PDB file of C-alpha atoms and ligand atoms in Angstrom:
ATOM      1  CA  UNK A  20       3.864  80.046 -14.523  1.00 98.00           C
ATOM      2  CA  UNK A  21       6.605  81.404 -11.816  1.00 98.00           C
ATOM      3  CA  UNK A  22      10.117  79.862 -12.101  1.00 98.00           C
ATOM      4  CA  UNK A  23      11.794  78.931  -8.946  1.00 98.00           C
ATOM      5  CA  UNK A  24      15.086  77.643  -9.112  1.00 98.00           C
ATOM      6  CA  UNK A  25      15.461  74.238  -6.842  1.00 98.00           C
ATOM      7  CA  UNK A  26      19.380  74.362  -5.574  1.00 97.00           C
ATOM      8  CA  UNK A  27      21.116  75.635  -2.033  1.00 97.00           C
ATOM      9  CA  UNK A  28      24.117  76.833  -4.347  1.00 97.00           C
ATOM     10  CA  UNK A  29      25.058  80.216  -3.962  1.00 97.00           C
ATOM     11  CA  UNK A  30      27.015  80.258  -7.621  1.00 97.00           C
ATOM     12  CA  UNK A  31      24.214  78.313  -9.313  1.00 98.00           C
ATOM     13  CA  UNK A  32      21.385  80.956  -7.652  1.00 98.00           C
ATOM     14  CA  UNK A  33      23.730  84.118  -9.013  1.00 98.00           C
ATOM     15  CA  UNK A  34      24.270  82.854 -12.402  1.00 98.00           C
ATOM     16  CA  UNK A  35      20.435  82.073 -13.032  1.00 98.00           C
ATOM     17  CA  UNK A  36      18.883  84.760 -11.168  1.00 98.00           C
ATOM     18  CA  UNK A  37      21.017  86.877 -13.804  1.00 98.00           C
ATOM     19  CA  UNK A  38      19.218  85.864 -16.769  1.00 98.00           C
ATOM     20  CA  UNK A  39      16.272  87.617 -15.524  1.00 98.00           C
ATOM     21  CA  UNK A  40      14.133  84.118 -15.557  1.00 98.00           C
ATOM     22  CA  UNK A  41      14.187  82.751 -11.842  1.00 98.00           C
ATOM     23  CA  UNK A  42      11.361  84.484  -9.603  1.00 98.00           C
ATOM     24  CA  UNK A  43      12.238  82.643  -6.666  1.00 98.00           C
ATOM     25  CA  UNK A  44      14.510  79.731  -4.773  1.00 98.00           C
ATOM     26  CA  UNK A  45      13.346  76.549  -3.168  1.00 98.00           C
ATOM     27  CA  UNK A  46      16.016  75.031  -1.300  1.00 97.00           C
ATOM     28  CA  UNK A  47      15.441  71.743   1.336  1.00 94.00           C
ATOM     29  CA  UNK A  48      17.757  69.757   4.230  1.00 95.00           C
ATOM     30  CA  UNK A  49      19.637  67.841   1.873  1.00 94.00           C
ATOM     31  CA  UNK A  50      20.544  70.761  -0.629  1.00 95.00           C
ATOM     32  CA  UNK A  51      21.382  72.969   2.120  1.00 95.00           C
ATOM     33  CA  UNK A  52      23.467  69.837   3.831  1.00 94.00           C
ATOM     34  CA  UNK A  53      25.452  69.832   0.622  1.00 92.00           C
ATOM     35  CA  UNK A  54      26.766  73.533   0.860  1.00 93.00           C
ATOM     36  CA  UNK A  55      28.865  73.430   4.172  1.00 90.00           C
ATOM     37  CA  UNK A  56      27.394  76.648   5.574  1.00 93.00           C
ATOM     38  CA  UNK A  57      25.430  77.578   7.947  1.00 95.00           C
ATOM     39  CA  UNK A  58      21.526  77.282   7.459  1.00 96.00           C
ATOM     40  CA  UNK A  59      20.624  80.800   8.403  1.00 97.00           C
ATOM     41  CA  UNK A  60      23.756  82.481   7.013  1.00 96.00           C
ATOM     42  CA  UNK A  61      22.977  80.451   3.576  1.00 97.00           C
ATOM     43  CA  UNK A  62      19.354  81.529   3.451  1.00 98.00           C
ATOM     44  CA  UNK A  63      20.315  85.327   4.054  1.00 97.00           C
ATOM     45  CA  UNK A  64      22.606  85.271   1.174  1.00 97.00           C
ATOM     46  CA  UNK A  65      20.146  83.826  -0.559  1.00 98.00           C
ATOM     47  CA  UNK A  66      17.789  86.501   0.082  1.00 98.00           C
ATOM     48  CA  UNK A  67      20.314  89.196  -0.954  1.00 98.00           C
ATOM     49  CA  UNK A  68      20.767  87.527  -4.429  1.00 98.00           C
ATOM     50  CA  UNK A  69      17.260  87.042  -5.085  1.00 98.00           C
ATOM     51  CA  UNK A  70      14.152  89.078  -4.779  1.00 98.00           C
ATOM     52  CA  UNK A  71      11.271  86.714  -4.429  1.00 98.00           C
ATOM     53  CA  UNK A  72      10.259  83.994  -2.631  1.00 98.00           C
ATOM     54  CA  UNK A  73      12.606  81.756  -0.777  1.00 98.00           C
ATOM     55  CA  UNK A  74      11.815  78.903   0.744  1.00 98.00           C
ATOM     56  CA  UNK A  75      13.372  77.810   3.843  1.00 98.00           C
ATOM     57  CA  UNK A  76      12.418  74.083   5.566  1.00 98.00           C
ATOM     58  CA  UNK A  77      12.318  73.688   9.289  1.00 98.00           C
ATOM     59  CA  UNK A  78      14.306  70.351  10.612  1.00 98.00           C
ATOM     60  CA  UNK A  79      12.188  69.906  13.862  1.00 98.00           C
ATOM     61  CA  UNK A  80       8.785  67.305  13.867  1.00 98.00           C
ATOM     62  CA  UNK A  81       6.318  68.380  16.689  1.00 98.00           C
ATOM     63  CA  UNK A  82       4.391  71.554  15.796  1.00 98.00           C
ATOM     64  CA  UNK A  83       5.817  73.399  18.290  1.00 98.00           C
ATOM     65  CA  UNK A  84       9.405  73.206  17.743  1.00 98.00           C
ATOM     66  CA  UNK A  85       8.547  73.747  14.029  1.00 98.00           C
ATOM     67  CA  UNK A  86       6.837  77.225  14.727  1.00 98.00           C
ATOM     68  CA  UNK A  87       9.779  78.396  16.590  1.00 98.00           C
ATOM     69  CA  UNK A  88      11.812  77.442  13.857  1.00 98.00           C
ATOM     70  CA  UNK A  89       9.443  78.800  11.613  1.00 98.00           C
ATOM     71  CA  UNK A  90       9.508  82.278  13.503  1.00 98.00           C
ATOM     72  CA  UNK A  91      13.458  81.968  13.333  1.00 98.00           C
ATOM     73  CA  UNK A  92      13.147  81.746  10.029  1.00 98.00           C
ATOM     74  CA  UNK A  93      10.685  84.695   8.597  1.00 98.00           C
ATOM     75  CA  UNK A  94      12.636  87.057  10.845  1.00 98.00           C
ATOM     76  CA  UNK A  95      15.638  86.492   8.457  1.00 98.00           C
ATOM     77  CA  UNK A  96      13.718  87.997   5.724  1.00 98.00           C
ATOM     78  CA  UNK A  97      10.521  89.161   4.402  1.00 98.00           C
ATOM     79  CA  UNK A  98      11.477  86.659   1.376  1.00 98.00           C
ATOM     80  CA  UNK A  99      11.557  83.438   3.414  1.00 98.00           C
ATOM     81  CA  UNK A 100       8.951  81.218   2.934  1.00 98.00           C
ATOM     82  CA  UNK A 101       8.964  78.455   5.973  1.00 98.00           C
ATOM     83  CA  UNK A 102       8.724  75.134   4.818  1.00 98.00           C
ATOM     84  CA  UNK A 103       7.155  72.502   6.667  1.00 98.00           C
ATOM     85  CA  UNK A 104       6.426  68.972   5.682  1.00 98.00           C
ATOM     86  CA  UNK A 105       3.063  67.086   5.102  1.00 98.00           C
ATOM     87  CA  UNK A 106       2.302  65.862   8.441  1.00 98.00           C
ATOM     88  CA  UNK A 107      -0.254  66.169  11.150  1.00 98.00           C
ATOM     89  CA  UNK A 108       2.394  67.972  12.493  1.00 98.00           C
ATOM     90  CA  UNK A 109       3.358  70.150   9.470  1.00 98.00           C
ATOM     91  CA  UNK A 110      -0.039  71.106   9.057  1.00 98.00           C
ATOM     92  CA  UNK A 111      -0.304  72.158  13.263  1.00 98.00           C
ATOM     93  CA  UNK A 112       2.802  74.029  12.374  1.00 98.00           C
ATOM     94  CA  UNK A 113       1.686  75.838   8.872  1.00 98.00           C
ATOM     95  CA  UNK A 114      -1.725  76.788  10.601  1.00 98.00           C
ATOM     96  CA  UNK A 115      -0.382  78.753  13.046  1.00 98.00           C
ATOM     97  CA  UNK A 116       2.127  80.419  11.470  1.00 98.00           C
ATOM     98  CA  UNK A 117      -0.300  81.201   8.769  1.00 98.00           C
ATOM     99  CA  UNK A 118      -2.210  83.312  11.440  1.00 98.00           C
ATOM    100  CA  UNK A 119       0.352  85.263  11.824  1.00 98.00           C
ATOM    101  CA  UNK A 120       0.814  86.104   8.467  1.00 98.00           C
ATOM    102  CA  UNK A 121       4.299  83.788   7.432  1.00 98.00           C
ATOM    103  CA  UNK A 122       4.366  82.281   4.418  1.00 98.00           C
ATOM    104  CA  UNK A 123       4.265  78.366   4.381  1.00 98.00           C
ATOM    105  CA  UNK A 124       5.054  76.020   2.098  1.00 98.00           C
ATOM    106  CA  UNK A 125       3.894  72.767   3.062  1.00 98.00           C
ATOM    107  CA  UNK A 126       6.341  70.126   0.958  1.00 98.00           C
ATOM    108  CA  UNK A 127       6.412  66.399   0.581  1.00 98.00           C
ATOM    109  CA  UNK A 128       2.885  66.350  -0.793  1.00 98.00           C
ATOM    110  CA  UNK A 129       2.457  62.776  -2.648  1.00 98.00           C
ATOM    111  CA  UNK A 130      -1.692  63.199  -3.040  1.00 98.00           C
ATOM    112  CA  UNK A 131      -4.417  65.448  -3.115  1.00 98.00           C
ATOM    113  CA  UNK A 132      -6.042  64.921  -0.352  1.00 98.00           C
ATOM    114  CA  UNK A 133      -2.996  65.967   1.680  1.00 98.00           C
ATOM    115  CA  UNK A 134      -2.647  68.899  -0.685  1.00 98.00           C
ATOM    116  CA  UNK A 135      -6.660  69.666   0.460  1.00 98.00           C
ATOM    117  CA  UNK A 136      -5.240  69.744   3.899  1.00 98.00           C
ATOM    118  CA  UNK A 137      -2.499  71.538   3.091  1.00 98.00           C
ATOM    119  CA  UNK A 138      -4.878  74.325   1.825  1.00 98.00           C
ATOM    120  CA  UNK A 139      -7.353  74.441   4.550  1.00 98.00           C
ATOM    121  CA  UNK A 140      -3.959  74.989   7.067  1.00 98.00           C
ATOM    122  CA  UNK A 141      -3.609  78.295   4.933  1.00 98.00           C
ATOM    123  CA  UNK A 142      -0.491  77.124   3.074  1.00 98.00           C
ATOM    124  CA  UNK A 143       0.968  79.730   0.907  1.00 98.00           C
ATOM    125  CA  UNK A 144       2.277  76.928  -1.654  1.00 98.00           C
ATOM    126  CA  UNK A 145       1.838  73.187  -1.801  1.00 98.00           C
ATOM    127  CA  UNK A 146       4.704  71.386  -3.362  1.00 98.00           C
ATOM    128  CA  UNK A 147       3.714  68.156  -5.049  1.00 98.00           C
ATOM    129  CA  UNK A 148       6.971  65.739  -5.840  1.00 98.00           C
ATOM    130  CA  UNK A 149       6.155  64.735  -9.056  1.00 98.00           C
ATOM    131  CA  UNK A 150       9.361  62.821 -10.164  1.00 98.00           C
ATOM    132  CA  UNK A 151       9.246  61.019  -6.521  1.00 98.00           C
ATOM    133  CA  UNK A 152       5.726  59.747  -7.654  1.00 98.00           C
ATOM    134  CA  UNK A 153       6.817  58.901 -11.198  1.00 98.00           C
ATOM    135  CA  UNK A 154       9.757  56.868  -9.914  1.00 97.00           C
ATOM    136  CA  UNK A 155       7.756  54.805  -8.010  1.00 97.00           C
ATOM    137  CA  UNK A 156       5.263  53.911 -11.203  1.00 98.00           C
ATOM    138  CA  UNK A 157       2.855  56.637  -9.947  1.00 98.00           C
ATOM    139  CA  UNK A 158       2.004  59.298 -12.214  1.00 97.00           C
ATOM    140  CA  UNK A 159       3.102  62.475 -10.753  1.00 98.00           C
ATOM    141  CA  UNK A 160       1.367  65.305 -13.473  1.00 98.00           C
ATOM    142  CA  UNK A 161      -1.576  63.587 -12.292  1.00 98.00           C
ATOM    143  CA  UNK A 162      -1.341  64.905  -8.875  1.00 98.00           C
ATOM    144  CA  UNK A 163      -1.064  68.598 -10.189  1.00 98.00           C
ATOM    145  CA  UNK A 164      -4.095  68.168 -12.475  1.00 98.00           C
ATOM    146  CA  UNK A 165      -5.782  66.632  -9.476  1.00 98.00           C
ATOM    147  CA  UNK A 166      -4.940  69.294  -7.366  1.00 98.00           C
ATOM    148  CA  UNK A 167      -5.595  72.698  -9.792  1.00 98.00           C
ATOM    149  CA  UNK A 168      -9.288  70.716 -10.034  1.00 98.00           C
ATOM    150  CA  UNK A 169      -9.936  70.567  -6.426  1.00 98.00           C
ATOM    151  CA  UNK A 170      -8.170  74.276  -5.817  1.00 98.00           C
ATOM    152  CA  UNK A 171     -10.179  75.840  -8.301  1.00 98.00           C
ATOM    153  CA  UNK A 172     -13.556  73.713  -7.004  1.00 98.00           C
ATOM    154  CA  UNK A 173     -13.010  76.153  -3.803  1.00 97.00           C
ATOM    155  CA  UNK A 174     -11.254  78.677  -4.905  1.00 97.00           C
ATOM    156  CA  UNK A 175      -8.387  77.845  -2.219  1.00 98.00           C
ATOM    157  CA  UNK A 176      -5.701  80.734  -3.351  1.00 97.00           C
ATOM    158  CA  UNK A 177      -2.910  78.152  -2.339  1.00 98.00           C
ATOM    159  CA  UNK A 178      -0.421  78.191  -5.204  1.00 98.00           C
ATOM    160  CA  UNK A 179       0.745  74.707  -6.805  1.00 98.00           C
ATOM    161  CA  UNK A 180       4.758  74.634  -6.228  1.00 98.00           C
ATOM    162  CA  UNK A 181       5.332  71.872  -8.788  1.00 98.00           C
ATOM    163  CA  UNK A 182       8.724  69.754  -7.326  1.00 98.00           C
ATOM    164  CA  UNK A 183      10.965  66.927  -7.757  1.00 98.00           C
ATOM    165  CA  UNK A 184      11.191  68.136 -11.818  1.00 98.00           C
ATOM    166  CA  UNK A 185      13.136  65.849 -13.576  1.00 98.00           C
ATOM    167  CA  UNK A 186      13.210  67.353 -17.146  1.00 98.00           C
ATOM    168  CA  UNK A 187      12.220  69.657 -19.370  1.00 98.00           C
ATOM    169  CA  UNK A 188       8.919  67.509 -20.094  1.00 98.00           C
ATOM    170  CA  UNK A 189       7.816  67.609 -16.885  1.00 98.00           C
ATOM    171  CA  UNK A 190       7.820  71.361 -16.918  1.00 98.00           C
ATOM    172  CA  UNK A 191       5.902  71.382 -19.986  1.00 98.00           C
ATOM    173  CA  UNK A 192       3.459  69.499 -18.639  1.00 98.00           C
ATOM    174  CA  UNK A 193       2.697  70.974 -15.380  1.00 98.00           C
ATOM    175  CA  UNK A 194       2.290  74.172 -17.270  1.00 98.00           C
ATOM    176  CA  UNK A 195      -0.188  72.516 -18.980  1.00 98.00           C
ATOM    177  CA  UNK A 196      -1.510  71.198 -15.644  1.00 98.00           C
ATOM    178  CA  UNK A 197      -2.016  74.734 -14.539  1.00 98.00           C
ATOM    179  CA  UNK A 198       0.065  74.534 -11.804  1.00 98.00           C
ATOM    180  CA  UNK A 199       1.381  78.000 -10.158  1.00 98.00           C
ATOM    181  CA  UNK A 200       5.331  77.495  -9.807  1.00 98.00           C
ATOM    182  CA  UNK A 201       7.418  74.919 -10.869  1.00 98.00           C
ATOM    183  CA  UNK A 202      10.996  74.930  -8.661  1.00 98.00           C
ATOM    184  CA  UNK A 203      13.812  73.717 -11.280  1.00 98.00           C
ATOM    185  CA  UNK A 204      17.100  71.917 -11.056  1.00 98.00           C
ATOM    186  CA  UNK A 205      19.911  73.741 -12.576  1.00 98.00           C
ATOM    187  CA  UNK A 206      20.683  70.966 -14.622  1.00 98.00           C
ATOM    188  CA  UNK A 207      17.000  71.306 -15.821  1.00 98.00           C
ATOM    189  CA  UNK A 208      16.545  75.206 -16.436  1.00 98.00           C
ATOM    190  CA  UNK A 209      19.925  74.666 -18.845  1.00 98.00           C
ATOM    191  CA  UNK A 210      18.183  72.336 -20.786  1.00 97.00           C
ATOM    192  CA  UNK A 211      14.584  74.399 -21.279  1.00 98.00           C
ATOM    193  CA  UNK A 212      16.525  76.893 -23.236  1.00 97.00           C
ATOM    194  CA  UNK A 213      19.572  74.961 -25.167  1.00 96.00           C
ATOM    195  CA  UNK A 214      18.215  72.843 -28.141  1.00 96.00           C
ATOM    196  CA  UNK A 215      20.694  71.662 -30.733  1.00 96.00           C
ATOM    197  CA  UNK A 216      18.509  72.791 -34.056  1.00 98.00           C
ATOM    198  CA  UNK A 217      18.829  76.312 -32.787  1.00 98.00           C
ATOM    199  CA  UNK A 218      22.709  75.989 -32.254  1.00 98.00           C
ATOM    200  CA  UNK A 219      22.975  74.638 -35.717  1.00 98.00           C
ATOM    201  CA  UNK A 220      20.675  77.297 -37.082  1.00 98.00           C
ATOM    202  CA  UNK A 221      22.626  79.899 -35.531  1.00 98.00           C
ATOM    203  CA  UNK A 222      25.911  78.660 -36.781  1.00 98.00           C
ATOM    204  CA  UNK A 223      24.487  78.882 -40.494  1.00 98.00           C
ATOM    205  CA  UNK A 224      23.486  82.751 -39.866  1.00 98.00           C
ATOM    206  CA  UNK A 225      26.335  83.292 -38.605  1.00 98.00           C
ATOM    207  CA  UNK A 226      28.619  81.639 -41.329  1.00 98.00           C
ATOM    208  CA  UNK A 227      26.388  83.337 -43.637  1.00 98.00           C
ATOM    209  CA  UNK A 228      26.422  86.598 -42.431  1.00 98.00           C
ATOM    210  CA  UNK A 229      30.615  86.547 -41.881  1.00 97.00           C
ATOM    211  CA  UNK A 230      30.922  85.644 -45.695  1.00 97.00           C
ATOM    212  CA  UNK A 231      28.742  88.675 -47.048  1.00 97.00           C
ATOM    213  CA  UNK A 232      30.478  90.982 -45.218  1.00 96.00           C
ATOM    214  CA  UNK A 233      28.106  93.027 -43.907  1.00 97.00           C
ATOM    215  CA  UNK A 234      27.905  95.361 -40.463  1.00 96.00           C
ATOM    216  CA  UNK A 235      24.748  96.354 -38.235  1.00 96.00           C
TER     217      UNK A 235
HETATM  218  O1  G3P B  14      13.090  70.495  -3.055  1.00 92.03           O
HETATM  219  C1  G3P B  14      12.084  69.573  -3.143  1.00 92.03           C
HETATM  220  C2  G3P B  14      12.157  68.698  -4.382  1.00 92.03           C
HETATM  221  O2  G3P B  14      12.175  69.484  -5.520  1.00 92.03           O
HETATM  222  C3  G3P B  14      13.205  67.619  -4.341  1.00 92.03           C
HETATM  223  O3  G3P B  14      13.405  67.004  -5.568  1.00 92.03           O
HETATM  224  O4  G3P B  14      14.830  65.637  -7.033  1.00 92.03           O
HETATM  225  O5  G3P B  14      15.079  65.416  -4.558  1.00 92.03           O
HETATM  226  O6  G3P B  14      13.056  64.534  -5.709  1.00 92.03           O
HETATM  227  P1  G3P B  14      14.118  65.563  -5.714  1.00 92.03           P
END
């Protein structure tokens, strides 16, 4: 499963893209509202951080509008992948610029029929919300297990961009799910790797080791 790291922050993106671990960025309106810089400027700098996929959401909501933006967009980079949401619109929008060979990812998916649509408009990547579903007493994996079942019925090659993660369990389970990506938090990538039984068993080797006295 590809990590994608879910944040607009240009400090956040350097320090995890350096551990080797992210293979691409997801960002959205609200993350990118939160960074005070302009939208195109911030997804070019995120482009020269990262090599892979970067996804990049048009604001506008007739089709349109949306492929102009979209164009806009891919020109920045051959990293950007335009994001569109799951609308009549959207799907107008992903369509088209999926004939002319721009990478969509159609976001704001909440069930699988949607995600079917999204599939048949070419997307490149559907992003199911899964902790939007779960905090409305929906379960979310259940989407992404729906989905990889109707995907692999047809053998649509649109990837499954698991979003809205919450924690580390709901990474776990939409590996489990099968889905293709899952787009991270930050806050949640730290927590995948720190656990406090191998702090404490490191600070026993290490104790360990200091008393014997010996040297690698
Ligand atoms: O970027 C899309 C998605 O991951 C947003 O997550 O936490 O705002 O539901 P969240």
């Amino acid at each position: 499963m590809q990590i994608f790291i879910d944040t607009a922050d240009l400090g956040e993106i350097r320090q995890l893209y350096d551990t080797g671990l992210i293979d691409g960025v997801t960002t959205n309106p609200s993350l990118a509202a939160s960074q005070g810089v302009q939208f195109v400027d911030l997804i070019q700098q995120i482009c020269n951080i990262v090599d892979g996929p970067v996804s990049a959401e048009v604001t506008a909501l007739e089709a349109a509008e949306m492929i102009a933006q979209g164009q806009k967009l891919a020109a920045l980079h051959e990293n950007v992948v335009v994001k569109v949401p799951l609308t009549v619109e959207g799907l107008k929008a992903c369509h088209a610029l999926a004939e002319e060979d721009i990478a969509v990812n159609v976001t704001l998916c909440f069930s699988a029929p949607q995600a079917l649509l999204a599939a048949k408009a070419g997307a490149r990547y559907i992003s199911p919300f899964v902790g939007r579903l779960d905090d409305q007493g929906w379960d979310g994996m259940q989407l992404i297990r729906d989905i990889r079942h109707i995907y692999s019925n047809y053998l649509f090659d649109t990837e499954i961009l698991a979003a809205s993660i919450r924690h580390p369990q709901h990474v776990l389970d939409a590996a489990k799910a099968g889905a293709d990506v899952c787009t991270i938090p930050p806050k949640v990538f730290r927590q995948l790797y720190h656990h406090s039984l191998t702090d404490i068993g490191l600070k026993s080797f290490m104790d360990d080791w200091q008393k014997s006295g010996l040297t690698i």
